[in-house]
Short mmCIF file of C-alpha atoms in Angstrom, two decimals:
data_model
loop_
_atom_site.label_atom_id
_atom_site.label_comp_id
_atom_site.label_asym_id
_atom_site.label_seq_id
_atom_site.Cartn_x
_atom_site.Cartn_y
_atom_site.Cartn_z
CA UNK A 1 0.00 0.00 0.00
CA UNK A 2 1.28 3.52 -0.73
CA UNK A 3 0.91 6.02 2.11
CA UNK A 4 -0.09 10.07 1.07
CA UNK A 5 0.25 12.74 2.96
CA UNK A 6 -2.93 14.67 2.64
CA UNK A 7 -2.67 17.88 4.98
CA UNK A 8 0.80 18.81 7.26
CA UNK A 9 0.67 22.84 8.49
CA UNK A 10 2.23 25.19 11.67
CA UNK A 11 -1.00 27.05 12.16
CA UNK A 12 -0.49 30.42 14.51
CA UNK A 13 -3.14 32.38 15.87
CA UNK A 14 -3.23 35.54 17.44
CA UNK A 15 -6.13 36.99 20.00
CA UNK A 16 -5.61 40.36 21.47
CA UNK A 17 -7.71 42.15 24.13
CA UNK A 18 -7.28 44.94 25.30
CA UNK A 19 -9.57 47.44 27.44
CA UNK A 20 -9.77 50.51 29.77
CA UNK A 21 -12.71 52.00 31.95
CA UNK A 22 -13.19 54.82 33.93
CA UNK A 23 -15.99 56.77 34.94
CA UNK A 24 -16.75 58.47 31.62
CA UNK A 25 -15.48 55.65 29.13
CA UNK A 26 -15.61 52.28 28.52
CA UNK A 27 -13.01 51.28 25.48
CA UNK A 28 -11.95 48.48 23.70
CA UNK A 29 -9.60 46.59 21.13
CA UNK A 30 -10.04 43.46 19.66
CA UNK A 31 -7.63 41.53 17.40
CA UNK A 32 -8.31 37.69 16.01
CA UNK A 33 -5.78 36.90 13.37
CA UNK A 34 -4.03 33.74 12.10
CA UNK A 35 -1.96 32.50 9.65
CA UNK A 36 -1.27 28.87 8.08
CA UNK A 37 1.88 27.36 6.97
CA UNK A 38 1.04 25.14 4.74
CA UNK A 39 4.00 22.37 3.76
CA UNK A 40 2.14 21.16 1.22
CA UNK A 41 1.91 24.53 -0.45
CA UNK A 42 -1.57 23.88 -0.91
CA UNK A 43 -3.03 26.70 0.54
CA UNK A 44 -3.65 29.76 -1.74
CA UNK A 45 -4.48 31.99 0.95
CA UNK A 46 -2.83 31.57 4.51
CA UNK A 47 -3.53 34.35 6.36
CA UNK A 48 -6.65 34.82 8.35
CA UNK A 49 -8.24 37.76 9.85
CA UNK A 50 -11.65 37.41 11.63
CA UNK A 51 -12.22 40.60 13.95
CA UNK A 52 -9.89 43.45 14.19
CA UNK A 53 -11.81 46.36 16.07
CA UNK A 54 -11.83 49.23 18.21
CA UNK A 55 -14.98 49.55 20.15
CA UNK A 56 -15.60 53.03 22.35
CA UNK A 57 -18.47 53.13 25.03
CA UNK A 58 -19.34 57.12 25.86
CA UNK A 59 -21.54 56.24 29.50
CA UNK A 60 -23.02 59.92 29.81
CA UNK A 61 -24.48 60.20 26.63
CA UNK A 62 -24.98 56.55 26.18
CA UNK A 63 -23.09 56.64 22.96
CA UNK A 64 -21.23 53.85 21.45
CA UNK A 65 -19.16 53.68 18.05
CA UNK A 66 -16.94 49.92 16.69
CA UNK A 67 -15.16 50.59 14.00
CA UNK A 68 -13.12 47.70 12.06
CA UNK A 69 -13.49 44.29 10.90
CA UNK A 70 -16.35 43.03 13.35
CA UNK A 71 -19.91 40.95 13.13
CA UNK A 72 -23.03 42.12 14.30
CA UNK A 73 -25.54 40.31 16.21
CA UNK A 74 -29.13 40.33 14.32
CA UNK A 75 -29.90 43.96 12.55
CA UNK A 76 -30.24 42.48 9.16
CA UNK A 77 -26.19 41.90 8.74
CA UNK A 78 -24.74 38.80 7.24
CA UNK A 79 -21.45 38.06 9.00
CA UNK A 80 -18.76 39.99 9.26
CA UNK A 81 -17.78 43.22 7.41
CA UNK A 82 -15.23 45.77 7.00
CA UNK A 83 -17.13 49.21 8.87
CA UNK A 84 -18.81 51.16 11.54
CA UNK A 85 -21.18 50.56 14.18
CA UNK A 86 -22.71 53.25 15.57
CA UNK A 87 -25.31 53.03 18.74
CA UNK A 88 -27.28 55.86 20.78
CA UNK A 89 -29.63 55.14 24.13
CA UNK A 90 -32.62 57.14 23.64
CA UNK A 91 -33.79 56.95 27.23
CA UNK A 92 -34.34 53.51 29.33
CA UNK A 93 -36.59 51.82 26.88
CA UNK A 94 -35.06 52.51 23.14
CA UNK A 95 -31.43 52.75 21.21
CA UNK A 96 -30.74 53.55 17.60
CA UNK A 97 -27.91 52.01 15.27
CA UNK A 98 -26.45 52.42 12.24
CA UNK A 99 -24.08 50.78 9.88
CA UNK A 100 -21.85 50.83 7.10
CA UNK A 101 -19.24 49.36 6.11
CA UNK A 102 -17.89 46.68 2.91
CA UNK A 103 -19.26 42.76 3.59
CA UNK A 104 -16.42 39.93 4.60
CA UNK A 105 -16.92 37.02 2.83
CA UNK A 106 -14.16 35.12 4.51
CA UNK A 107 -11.71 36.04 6.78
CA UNK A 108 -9.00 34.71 4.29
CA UNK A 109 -10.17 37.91 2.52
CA UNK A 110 -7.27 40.23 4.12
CA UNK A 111 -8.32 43.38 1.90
CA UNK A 112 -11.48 45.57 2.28
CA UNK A 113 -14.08 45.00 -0.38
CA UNK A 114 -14.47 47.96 -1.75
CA UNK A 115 -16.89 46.97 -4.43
CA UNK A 116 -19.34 45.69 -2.24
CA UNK A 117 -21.39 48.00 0.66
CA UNK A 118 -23.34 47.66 3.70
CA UNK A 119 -25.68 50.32 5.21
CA UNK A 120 -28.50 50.24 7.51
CA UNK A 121 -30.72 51.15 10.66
CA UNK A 122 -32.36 49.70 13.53
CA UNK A 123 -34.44 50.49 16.43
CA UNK A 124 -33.80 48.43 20.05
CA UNK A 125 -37.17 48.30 22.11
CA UNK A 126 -37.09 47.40 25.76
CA UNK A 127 -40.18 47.88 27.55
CA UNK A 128 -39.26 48.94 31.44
CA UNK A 129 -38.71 46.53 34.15
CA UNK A 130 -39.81 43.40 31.02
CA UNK A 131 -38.56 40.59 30.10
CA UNK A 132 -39.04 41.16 26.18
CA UNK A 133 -36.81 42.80 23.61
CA UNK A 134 -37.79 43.57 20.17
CA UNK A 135 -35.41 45.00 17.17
CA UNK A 136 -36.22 46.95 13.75
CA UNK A 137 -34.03 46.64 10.95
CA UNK A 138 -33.63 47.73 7.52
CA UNK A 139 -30.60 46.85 5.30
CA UNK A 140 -29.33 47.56 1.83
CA UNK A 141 -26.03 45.67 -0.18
CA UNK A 142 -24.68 46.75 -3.20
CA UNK A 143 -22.13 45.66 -5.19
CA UNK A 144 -20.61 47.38 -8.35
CA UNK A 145 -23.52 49.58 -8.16
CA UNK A 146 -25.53 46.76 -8.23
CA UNK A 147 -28.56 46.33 -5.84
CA UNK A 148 -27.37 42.85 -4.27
CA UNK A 149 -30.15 43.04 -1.27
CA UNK A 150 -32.38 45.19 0.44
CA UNK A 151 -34.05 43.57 3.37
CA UNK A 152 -36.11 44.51 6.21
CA UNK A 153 -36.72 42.42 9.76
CA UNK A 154 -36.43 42.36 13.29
CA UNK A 155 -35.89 40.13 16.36
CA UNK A 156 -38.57 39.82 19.08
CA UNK A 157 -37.24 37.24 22.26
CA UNK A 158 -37.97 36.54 25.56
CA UNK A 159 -36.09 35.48 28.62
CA UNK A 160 -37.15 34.48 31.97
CA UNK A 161 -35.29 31.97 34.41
CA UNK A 162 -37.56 29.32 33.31
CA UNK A 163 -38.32 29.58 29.73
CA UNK A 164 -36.99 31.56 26.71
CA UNK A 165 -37.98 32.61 23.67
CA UNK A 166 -36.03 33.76 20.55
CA UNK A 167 -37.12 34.69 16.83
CA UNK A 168 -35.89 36.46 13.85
CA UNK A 169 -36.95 37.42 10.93
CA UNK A 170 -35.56 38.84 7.41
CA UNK A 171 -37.49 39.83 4.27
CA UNK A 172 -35.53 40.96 0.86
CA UNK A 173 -38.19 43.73 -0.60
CA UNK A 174 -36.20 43.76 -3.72
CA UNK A 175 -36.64 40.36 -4.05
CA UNK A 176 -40.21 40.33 -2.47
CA UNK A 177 -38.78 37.01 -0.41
CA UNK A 178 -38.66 35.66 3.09
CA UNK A 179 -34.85 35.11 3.32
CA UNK A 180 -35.37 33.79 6.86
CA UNK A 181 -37.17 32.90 9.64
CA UNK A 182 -36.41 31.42 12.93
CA UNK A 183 -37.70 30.23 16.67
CA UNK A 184 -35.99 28.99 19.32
CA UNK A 185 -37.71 28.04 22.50
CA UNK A 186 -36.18 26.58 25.48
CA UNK A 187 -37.83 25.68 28.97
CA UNK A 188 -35.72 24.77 32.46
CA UNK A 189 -37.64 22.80 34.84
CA UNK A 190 -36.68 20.96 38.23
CA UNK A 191 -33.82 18.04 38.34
CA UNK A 192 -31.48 20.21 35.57
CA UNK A 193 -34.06 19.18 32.61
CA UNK A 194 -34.32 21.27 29.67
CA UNK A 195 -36.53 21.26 26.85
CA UNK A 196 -36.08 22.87 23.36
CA UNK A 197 -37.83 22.99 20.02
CA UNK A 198 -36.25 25.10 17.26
CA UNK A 199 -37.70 25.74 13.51
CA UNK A 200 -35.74 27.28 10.97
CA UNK A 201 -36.61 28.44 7.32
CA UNK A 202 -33.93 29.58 5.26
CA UNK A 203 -32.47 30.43 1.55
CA UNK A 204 -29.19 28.44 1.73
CA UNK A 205 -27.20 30.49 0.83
CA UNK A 206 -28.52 33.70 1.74
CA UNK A 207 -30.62 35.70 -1.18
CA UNK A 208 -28.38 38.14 -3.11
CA UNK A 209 -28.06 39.13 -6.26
CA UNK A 210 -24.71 38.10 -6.09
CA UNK A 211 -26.16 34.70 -5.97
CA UNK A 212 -26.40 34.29 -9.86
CA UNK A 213 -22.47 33.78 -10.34
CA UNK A 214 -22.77 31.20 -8.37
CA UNK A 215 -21.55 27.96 -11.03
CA UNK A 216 -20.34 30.77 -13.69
CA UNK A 217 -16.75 31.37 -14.66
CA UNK A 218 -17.27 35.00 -14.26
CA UNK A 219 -16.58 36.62 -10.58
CA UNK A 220 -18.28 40.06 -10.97
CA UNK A 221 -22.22 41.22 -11.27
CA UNK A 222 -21.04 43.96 -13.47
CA UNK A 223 -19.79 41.33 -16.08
CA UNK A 224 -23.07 39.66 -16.27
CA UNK A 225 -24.83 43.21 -16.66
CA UNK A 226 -22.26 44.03 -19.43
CA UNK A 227 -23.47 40.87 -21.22
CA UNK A 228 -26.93 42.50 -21.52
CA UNK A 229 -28.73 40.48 -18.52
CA UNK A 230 -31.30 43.36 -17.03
CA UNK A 231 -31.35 43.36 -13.34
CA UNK A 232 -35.01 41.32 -13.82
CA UNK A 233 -33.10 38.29 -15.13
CA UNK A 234 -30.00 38.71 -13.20
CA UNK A 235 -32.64 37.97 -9.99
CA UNK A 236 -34.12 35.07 -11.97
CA UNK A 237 -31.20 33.59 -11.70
CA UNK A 238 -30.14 34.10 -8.28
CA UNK A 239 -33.47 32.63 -6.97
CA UNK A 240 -32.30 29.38 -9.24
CA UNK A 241 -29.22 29.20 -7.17
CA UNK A 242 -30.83 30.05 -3.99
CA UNK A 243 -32.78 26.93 -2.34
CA UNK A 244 -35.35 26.87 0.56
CA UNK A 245 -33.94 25.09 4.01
CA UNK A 246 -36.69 24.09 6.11
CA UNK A 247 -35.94 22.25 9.48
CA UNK A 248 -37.72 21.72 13.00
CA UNK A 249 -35.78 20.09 16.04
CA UNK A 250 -37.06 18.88 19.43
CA UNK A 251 -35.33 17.56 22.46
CA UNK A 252 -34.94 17.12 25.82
CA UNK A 253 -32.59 16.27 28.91
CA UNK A 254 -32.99 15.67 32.60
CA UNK A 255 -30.96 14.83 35.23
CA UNK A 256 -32.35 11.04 36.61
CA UNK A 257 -29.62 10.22 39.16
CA UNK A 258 -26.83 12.55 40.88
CA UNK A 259 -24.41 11.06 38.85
CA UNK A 260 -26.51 10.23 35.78
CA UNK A 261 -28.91 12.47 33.00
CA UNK A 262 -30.22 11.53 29.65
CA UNK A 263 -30.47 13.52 26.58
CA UNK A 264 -32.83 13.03 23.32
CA UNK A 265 -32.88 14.55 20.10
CA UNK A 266 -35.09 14.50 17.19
CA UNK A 267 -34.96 16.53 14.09
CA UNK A 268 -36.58 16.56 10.10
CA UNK A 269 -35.11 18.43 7.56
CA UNK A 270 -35.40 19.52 3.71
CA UNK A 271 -33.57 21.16 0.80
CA UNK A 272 -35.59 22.10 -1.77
CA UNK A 273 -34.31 21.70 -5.86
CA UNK A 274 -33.32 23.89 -7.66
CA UNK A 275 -34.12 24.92 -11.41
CA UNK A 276 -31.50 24.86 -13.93
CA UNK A 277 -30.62 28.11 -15.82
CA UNK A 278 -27.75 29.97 -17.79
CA UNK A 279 -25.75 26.63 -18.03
CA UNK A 280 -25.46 25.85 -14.13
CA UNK A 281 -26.99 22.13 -13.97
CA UNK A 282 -30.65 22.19 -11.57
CA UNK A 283 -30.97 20.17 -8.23
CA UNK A 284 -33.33 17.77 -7.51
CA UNK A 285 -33.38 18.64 -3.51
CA UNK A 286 -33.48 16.39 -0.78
CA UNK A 287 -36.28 14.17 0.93
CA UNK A 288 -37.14 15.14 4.27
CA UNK A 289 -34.60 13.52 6.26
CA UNK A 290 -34.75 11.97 10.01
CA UNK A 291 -32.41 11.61 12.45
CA UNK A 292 -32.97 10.42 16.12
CA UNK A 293 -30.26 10.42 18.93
CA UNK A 294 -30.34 9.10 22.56
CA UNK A 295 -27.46 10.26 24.73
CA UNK A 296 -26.44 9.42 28.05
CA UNK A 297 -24.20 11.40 30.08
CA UNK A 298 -22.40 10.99 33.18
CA UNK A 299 -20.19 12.49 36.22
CA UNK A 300 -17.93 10.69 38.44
CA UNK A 301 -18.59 7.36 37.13
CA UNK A 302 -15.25 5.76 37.65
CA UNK A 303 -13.23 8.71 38.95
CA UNK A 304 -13.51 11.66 40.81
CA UNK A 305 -14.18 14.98 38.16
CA UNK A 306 -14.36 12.28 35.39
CA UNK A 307 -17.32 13.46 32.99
CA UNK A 308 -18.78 10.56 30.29
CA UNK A 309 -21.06 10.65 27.19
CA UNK A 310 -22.64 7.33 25.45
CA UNK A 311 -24.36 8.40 22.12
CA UNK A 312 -26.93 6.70 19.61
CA UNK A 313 -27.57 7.74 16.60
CA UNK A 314 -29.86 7.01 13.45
CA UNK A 315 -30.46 8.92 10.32
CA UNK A 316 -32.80 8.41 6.97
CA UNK A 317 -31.33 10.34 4.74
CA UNK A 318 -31.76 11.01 1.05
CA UNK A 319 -29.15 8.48 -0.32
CA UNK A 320 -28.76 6.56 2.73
CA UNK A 321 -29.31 5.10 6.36
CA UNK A 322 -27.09 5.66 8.89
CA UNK A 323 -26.47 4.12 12.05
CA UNK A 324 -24.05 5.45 14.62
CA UNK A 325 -22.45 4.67 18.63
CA UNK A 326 -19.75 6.86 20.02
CA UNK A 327 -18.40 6.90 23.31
CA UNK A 328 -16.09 9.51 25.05
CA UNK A 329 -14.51 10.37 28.35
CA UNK A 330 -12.58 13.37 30.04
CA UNK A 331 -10.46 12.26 32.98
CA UNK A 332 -8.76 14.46 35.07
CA UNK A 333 -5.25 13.56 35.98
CA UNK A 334 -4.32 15.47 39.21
CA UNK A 335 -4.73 19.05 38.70
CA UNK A 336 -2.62 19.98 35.13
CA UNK A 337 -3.20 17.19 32.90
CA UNK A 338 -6.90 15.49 31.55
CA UNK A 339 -6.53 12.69 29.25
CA UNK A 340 -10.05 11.95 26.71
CA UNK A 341 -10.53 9.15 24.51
CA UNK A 342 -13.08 8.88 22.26
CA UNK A 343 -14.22 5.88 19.88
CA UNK A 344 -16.47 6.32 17.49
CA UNK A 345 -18.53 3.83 14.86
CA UNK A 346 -20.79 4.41 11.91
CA UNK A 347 -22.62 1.82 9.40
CA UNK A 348 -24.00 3.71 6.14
CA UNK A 349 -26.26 1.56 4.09
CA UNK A 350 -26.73 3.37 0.63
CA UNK A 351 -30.06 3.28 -1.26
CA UNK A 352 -29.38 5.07 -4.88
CA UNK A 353 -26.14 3.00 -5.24
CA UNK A 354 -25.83 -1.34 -4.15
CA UNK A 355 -23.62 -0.78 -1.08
CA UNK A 356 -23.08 -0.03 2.74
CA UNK A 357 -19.68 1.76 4.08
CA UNK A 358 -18.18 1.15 7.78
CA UNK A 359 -16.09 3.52 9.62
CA UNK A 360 -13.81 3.26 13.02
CA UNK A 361 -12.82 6.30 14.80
CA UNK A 362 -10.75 6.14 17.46
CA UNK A 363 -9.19 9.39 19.06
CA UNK A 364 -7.51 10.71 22.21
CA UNK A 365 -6.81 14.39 23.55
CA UNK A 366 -4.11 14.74 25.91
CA UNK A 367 -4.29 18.25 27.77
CA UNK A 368 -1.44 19.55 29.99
CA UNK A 369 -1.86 22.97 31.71
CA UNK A 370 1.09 23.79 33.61
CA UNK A 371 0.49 27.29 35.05
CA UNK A 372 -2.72 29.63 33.99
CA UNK A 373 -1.26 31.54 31.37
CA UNK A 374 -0.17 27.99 29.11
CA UNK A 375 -1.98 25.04 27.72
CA UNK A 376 -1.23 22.20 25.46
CA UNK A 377 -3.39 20.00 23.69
CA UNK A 378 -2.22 16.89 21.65
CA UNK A 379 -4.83 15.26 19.67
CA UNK A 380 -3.90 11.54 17.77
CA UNK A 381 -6.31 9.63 16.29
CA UNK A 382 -7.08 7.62 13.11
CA UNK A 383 -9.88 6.42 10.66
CA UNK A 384 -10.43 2.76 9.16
CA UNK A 385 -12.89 3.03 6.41
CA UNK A 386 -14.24 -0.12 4.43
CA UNK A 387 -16.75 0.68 1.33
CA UNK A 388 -17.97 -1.46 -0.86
CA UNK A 389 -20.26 0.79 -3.85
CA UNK A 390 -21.72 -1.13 -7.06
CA UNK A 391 -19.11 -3.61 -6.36
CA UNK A 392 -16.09 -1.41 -5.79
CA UNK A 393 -14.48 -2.07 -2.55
CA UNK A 394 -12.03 -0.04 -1.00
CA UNK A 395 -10.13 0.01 2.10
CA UNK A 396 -8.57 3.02 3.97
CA UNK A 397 -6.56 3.82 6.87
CA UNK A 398 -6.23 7.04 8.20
CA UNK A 399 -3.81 9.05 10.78
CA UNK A 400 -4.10 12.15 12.31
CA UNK A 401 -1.85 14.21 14.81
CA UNK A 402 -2.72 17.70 16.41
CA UNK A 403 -0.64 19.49 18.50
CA UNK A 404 -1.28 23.37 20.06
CA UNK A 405 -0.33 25.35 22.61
CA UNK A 406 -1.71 28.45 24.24
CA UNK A 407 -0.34 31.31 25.50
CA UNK A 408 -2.18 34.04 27.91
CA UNK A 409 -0.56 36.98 28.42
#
């Protein structure tokens, strides 16, 4: 057999934090940066940058402005972007924001986008001495002078000790499309249980306009407009590339014995097709696929501080069945070291192809902290993999090795 090397790298990341408060101001500077030395040269783009921010809190007037590379929590913004975030309290009970900046796609994208811009508003409600919290937004993305989405939402949640509720919602007016909508609810009760059912609807990806060059050789709007596609069929298009996610979840756990709790989990999901147009080949979507786990999870079971999970799984899914068991353990070794093996086995059993595929996992994470401002992790594992497809069978053994420090300063 002939061994291949299929990923070595020295990958360094940086996180800085810095702040400083007194009685007027509250400031401060974020920095989350990486970059990945690839020995395989396979990487194109090594360096990473995900946040990169100064953020300034002005208590008296109840002003605050970020300004950098940063993400925004809800107000109609789609990851992270290149900008300004500006917020003003207007009394106990409302705030005001504004954006703009250039949209991230990736934080391997080092440069600003200047192509591509963000802008929008939003209202924060509180209602005095209440639970709830609402949020207004409106939105608008361009890109080469090109309307890429214009989309208008809010958030409304509640949360209380017992219970919580939390939903979202964004509508592209350009579009005339629900791009998303969302509810999470959670209730605590007695013995640690906890209860949740989420629903989701989605366009995977996102609805933009910038959408339609998605499967095209061509990496601009503009030179899609320049070959004499009005903005009507440009957003024909992106709808073809942009299908419907629809998924609802339930579960539960509850703590049945001090050192004992059990954990379920049920969930159906769908992908809808897709419609084939200006070359890119359709989709015929998904069925709605199942999957069921039953998890069992325990403290102190053979050592002191030792914490254990036991998982089922099963899932129907659109080419096959799958049928899973893991098990995994974190044991505490004096006070600087925790050793935590983990083995993990899956059966597939396609049904669009004659076949089934089997899979060993077996993995172990040793973790040494020495002081508080260091930590090591190494992380060795490997994967045997038998499939056998139409009469095909192939065998495969896999290694892996992970090793990373950390330093606090």
């Amino acid at each position: 057999s002939e061994w291949e090397n299929l990923q070595s790298a020295w990958i360094t990341d940086l996180n800085l934090n810095g702040r400083y408060r007194d009685e007027d101001v509250d400031a401060k500077v974020m920095v989350s940066a990486g970059y990945w030395n690839d020995f395989n040269n396979d990487t194109l783009n090594p360096e990473r940058l995900s946040s990169a921010y100064a953020d300034v809190y002005h208590k008296g007037t109840g002003q605050q402005v970020r300004a950098g590379r940063q993400t925004t929590s809800g107000e109609g913004v789609l990851g992270r972007y290149d900008g300004v975030h500006y917020s003003k309290s207007m009394g106990q009970q409302f705030a005001v924001n504004g954006i703009v900046g250039h949209p991230v796609l990736s934080s391997r994208d080092i440069d600003i986008n200047s192509d591509a811009l963000l802008y929008g508003v939003s209202l924060d409600f509180t209602p005095a001495q209440s639970r709830w919290k609402h949020n207004l937004f409106v939105t608008e993305q361009t890109v080469n002078g090109l309307l890429d989405r214009r989309a208008v939402g809010g958030e409304v949640n509640f949360i209380d000790r017992n219970q919580s509720w939390l939903s979202y919602l964004d509508y592209d007016v350009n579009f005339s499309e629900l791009n998303t909508a969302m509810l999470n609810a959670n209730w605590f009760g007695d013995d640690e249980s906890h209860y949740y059912v989420p629903l989701d609807y989605r366009r995977s990806p996102v609805l933009t306009l910038s959408n339609a060059l998605i499967g095209q050789t061509l990496t601009d709007l503009d030179q899609l407009a320049a070959l004499g596609f009005t903005d009507a069929e440009l957003e024909e298009v992106a709808l073809d590339r942009s299908a419907i996610s629809q998924s609802v979840a339930t579960g539960a756990s509850r703590r049945f014995h001090p050192h004992h709790r059990w954990a379920v989990d049920a969930s159906l999901w769908k992908l809808s097709g897709l419609e084939e147009s200006l070359g890119v080949p359709g989709f015929d979507g998904t069925d709605l696929e199942t999957s069921v786990s039953v998890q069992l999870i325990s403290n102190d079971l053979v050592w002191q501080r030792d914490l254990s999970w036991f998982t089922l799984r099963y899932a129907d899914l659109t080419s096959s069945q799958l049928y899973s068991v893991s098990a995994e353990t974190r044991v505490p070794i004096g006070t600087r070291w925790r050793i935590r093996p983990k083995l993990q086995i899956y059966q597939r059993s396609f049904s669009e192809v004659d076949g089934s595929e089997t899979s060993v996992q077996p993995l172990v994470r040793l973790q040494y902290q020495p002081d508080k401002a260091w930590n090591f992790e190494l992380d060795a594992g490997s994967e045997w993999l038998s499939s056998d497809q139409n009469g095909i069978s192939v065998e495969r053994l896999d290694y892996l090795v992970y090793l990373r420090g950390d330093w606090l300063f």
